[in-house]
Amino acid sequence: MSQTLKITVLPGDGIGPEVMEQAVRVLRVIEELEDVSFSLEYGRIGGTAIDEDGTPLPEDTLEKARRSDAVLLGSVGGPKWDTNPAHLRPETGLLGIRKELGLYANLRPAFMLDCMVPVSALKEEIVKGVDLMVIRELTGGLYFGEKKRYEDENGEVASDEMIYHEYEIERIVRRAFEVARLRSKKLTSVDKANVLESSRLWRKVVERIAPEYPDVELRHQLVDSCAMELIRWPKQFDTVVTENMFGDILSDEASMLTGSIGMLPSASLADGNFGLYEPVHGSAPDIAGMGVANPTATILSVGMMLKYSFGLERASEAIEKAVHEVLNSGVRTRDIAENKEEAVGTQEMADRIIEATRRAYVNA
Ligand code: IPM
Ligand code: MN
């Protein structure tokens, strides 16, 4: 009997709904290829939830997510809500769902396809062959520490606490070693241990766990030096693990090595197989509804979901292969096209990837 997997689909704001529509078509194709069926439940998050439900993360959305096997998310945010107070901002919905669902391990791959090298802002010799994975701690640190706002005799004061418990560091570091093991067994742990107490604890925990993974080569690096080295010689990196705020910044930096944030997927994993999958790019309100958005990142996020939550390796690899093939054949959406006149729209890009996925699956 075929297995039914429950997915909560949260299209979100801006281009989210249109790229999600294409990602769902890919899921339907996987149903034809694998002995599996997906039951989809839609929910609201972000700006659209603020407008409809008065909160960026409705309880109904959390309930749906909790009873599902995985969550697929489009993107949240837009100028319409930018001046709202914190509890009515779309980003608060995203932070809330990460915390509520215990999604502490954020995997952000950044890979360079040969055919994309000309799109990168950096020289060919530097970016050709880049393939790295930033693992960002996602539910602790500066983002979730205590925030304060008060006045003293000198005027207004604001503070954000950077706090880590040992167990929070331990679980992300273990995840990182496991991931590094399946890649090229090189792990860089990034911190600011020359200044921050939370980083000193981070480093101590990494040191304690490292002997359990003798096959993985470990290096510690300070975050400022890492930021510099990522641009100078990115190929020295394979798997990088770091705390929330550093990971936010370094993963954006790493994404630009590939010249195409429109292509990068991400996974946010809890203990076990549960995860939330979303493109790294934002809601791109300037092109929302125009049918020109690049659906690749969301489709690759489906690929990550098949792999990390459902163990459907073959289907996941078929999607990855398909994306490479389509891009190598020169098909481009506007964001990555050198000649904008020849760019294809959202739907056609997905059509091509879908065709190629079928082929790649059958030939695997
Ligand atoms: C990201 C985003 C979010 C973050 C924002 C939108 C809250 O930048 O997913 O990287 O800072 O985590
Ligand atoms: Mn970010």
PDB file of C-alpha atoms in Angstrom, residues 7-13 15-21 24 40-46 48-49 56-58 60-66 68 70-76 93-94 97-98 101 103 274-279 298:
ATOM      1  CA  ILE A   7       2.694  18.352   4.017  1.00  0.00           C
ATOM      2  CA  THR A   8       1.667  21.763   5.289  1.00  0.00           C
ATOM      3  CA  VAL A   9       1.989  24.290   2.480  1.00  0.00           C
ATOM      4  CA  LEU A  10       2.521  27.936   3.460  1.00  0.00           C
ATOM      5  CA  PRO A  11       2.792  30.053   0.298  1.00  0.00           C
ATOM      6  CA  GLY A  12       3.221  33.334   2.218  1.00  0.00           C
ATOM      7  CA  ASP A  13       3.688  36.743   0.587  1.00  0.00           C
ATOM      8  CA  ILE A  15       6.274  35.755  -5.084  1.00  0.00           C
ATOM      9  CA  GLY A  16       5.698  32.977  -2.515  1.00  0.00           C
ATOM     10  CA  PRO A  17       2.344  31.794  -3.938  1.00  0.00           C
ATOM     11  CA  GLU A  18       3.498  31.664  -7.560  1.00  0.00           C
ATOM     12  CA  VAL A  19       6.717  29.744  -6.895  1.00  0.00           C
ATOM     13  CA  MET A  20       4.821  27.460  -4.516  1.00  0.00           C
ATOM     14  CA  GLU A  21       2.302  26.603  -7.224  1.00  0.00           C
ATOM     15  CA  VAL A  24       3.379  21.631  -5.791  1.00  0.00           C
ATOM     16  CA  LEU A  40      -1.442  18.882   1.274  1.00  0.00           C
ATOM     17  CA  GLU A  41      -2.969  21.266   3.761  1.00  0.00           C
ATOM     18  CA  TYR A  42      -2.615  24.990   3.096  1.00  0.00           C
ATOM     19  CA  GLY A  43      -2.082  27.599   5.785  1.00  0.00           C
ATOM     20  CA  ARG A  44      -1.269  31.267   6.183  1.00  0.00           C
ATOM     21  CA  ILE A  45       1.872  32.914   7.538  1.00  0.00           C
ATOM     22  CA  GLY A  46       3.470  36.360   7.357  1.00  0.00           C
ATOM     23  CA  THR A  48      -1.180  37.629   4.417  1.00  0.00           C
ATOM     24  CA  ALA A  49      -1.845  36.139   7.850  1.00  0.00           C
ATOM     25  CA  PRO A  56       1.719  36.632  11.421  1.00  0.00           C
ATOM     26  CA  LEU A  57       1.512  33.100  12.839  1.00  0.00           C
ATOM     27  CA  PRO A  58      -2.073  31.932  13.395  1.00  0.00           C
ATOM     28  CA  ASP A  60      -4.347  27.170  12.995  1.00  0.00           C
ATOM     29  CA  THR A  61      -1.132  27.234  10.955  1.00  0.00           C
ATOM     30  CA  LEU A  62       0.898  25.851  13.849  1.00  0.00           C
ATOM     31  CA  GLU A  63      -1.652  23.093  14.434  1.00  0.00           C
ATOM     32  CA  LYS A  64      -1.556  22.062  10.801  1.00  0.00           C
ATOM     33  CA  ALA A  65       2.240  22.078  10.841  1.00  0.00           C
ATOM     34  CA  ARG A  66       2.359  19.992  14.021  1.00  0.00           C
ATOM     35  CA  SER A  68       2.142  17.105   9.301  1.00  0.00           C
ATOM     36  CA  ALA A  70       6.952  18.375   6.813  1.00  0.00           C
ATOM     37  CA  VAL A  71       6.286  22.019   5.993  1.00  0.00           C
ATOM     38  CA  LEU A  72       6.918  23.768   2.698  1.00  0.00           C
ATOM     39  CA  LEU A  73       7.127  27.555   2.870  1.00  0.00           C
ATOM     40  CA  GLY A  74       7.256  30.213   0.136  1.00  0.00           C
ATOM     41  CA  SER A  75       8.414  33.555   1.470  1.00  0.00           C
ATOM     42  CA  VAL A  76       7.183  36.248   3.827  1.00  0.00           C
ATOM     43  CA  GLY A  93       5.830  34.658  11.991  1.00  0.00           C
ATOM     44  CA  LEU A  94       8.905  33.020  10.555  1.00  0.00           C
ATOM     45  CA  ILE A  97       7.344  28.885  13.567  1.00  0.00           C
ATOM     46  CA  ARG A  98      11.063  28.018  13.819  1.00  0.00           C
ATOM     47  CA  LEU A 101       8.452  23.583  15.889  1.00  0.00           C
ATOM     48  CA  LEU A 103      13.636  23.733  13.961  1.00  0.00           C
ATOM     49  CA  PHE A 274      10.526  16.680  10.708  1.00  0.00           C
ATOM     50  CA  GLY A 275      11.579  19.771   8.796  1.00  0.00           C
ATOM     51  CA  LEU A 276      10.523  23.024   7.186  1.00  0.00           C
ATOM     52  CA  TYR A 277      11.773  23.736   3.691  1.00  0.00           C
ATOM     53  CA  GLU A 278      11.967  27.124   2.042  1.00  0.00           C
ATOM     54  CA  PRO A 279      13.886  29.035  -0.612  1.00  0.00           C
ATOM     55  CA  THR A 298      11.500  26.337  -4.038  1.00  0.00           C
TER      56      THR A 298
END
